[in-house]
Phi, psi and omega in degrees: 000135184285161169300337170270356175276343194263329141324304184293311182316304178306294186320294182329304202281346184283312191297318178298334167310311185291344184279292197298324178296325197292317175266344185215046186273008195248348187296147187252020183303312168212066176043029193340311196271320165317282193320292185305330175286321174309294186299333174290330160315306148318298178311291186299000186266297166332288198298324196244012185055025172296175160246042174316155169208167164285106185296342177280353174292353192239334201201099195295152192023068166314110180297121185088355179195164180243325184250151161215156193209110155290321177325126169072194171335330173095150169218126175243151201225126187257140157230112204222164159247018167262089187295005203266174173263002148291333183266005160284303189296329179317312197295291198309313182280349179257018188245126214292136176312336172302008183239018168298166201085315195289167176270112168266130169243153164223143174258078202276125198266082158207143173316320172191109185308154176291152177264121174255129186318144163271088205238140174293131180258173174270170192205071203278325165291351174071052197262142159299088170219144192225131172313311193275329173262345191271354174265111191262091187253179195302318176303296171286357161295315190280313178316323175293297179314322191294334190285337184300144197282165165333298182317310182311296163280006168266323177301306188312308195290331176307313199286301209279316174295317189300303194294330180265002195287020170249355172215030161226116209287080176292135155268099189258111191303318186277357188284343181227147159287158184300327188293326180295327200283316195302328185280345177294329177283310176312319182293320193266335177274339179287311162332288198291337175310311169285352181296157187258052191280143185250102159220150171275357194281132176254119181273142154193143197298130176271172164285140189312141138239178181271129206285329201294316183313298184297326181285351177277331178290332193249008175063033164275012204298336168303330171268010190295325183293312186299325193287308206280317190303310206277352164274351171257026154239354189283347184295349167320306178311325163314323196280334197273314198282334177289356180285305163299333161282339160296346180257349183098337174294113165281070202284321197296320159311290191293337170290334188271335165331295163304302158327286199283001154296297179317324168265348151305320150325282163329303161318338168286321179249353183250078188292330191261152176295320180300298176302332171296297200300322184294326198287321183300325187290311179290312167329317180269321161322300175305333186275332158288332183298304170294346186238012173178048185290164183196132195290352188262000174226145171284181176293327178291317186285311185300285172351295191297327159299329174290324192274336158316285185313307189303309173307295165335281190305308168327302196281351179256035178034041165288295166270157202024170211294152196250187175306349163312299174301314179315302202280012191076021184281188188262000000 
């Protein structure tokens, strides 16, 4: 990959991770909060050349901050998905006075954090902190990555890919031989066809449209690489559906009903489109994992297959706004 491609890949993986935190923050899957703090400590160490460690190992749910670097002038980092002013003030109030003079950074687990007026906040521990410069969202982190040398970017990319491999549906051309991947899709469809989803939705192929335009229309640019890459495999589903059709069963409609039902349910509580797309993949992954586990496939492979089914639903316009709006319809 060229350096810009590496940076975009890092950004997409971080945004996807933020989506999982937003919709599944209480998950017991991997003790997600503690694992996130470990992940971001090392990621920021590569990015900043720092020596951050997870402060929660010193005191579980450490007050005021999650990461600390006691070397030099000191640095503390709060990792949070809450970008409210109240959260910022609460953190400032909670950090102990022994951290006086430390630099404070907020790592907001959102693609773009809300802006706050530069009105003075109480800072009882006299930390070095600025609302303008020390609130880092994914966009800010990516800007800092762009300033790194190509070697450091490659190192950071390798770390992010390795650590997020268990939760990001990455397609590795060497992960399957063609027959194995086809078998995985067959197993996933078997589970989703039998799901109890209740919907009046009727699946149908729509007229050809630009996938790029649909991605832009729905505010899914941070998911662009994932959708495009996964979509390139989704055509394999047609042969699976054809097998059902030959038996007189409409598997296409049933699976699209299932994905659409999940989409409509999650739409009630998830208003960020990027987080919503992540939530659909994770929701259907968890459903398939619970209802049809197979020792023949790893969790990573299963998630890849589910992501292909979701991408196919996206292209069939079973989820998100469809080409009627792209063509100027209502």
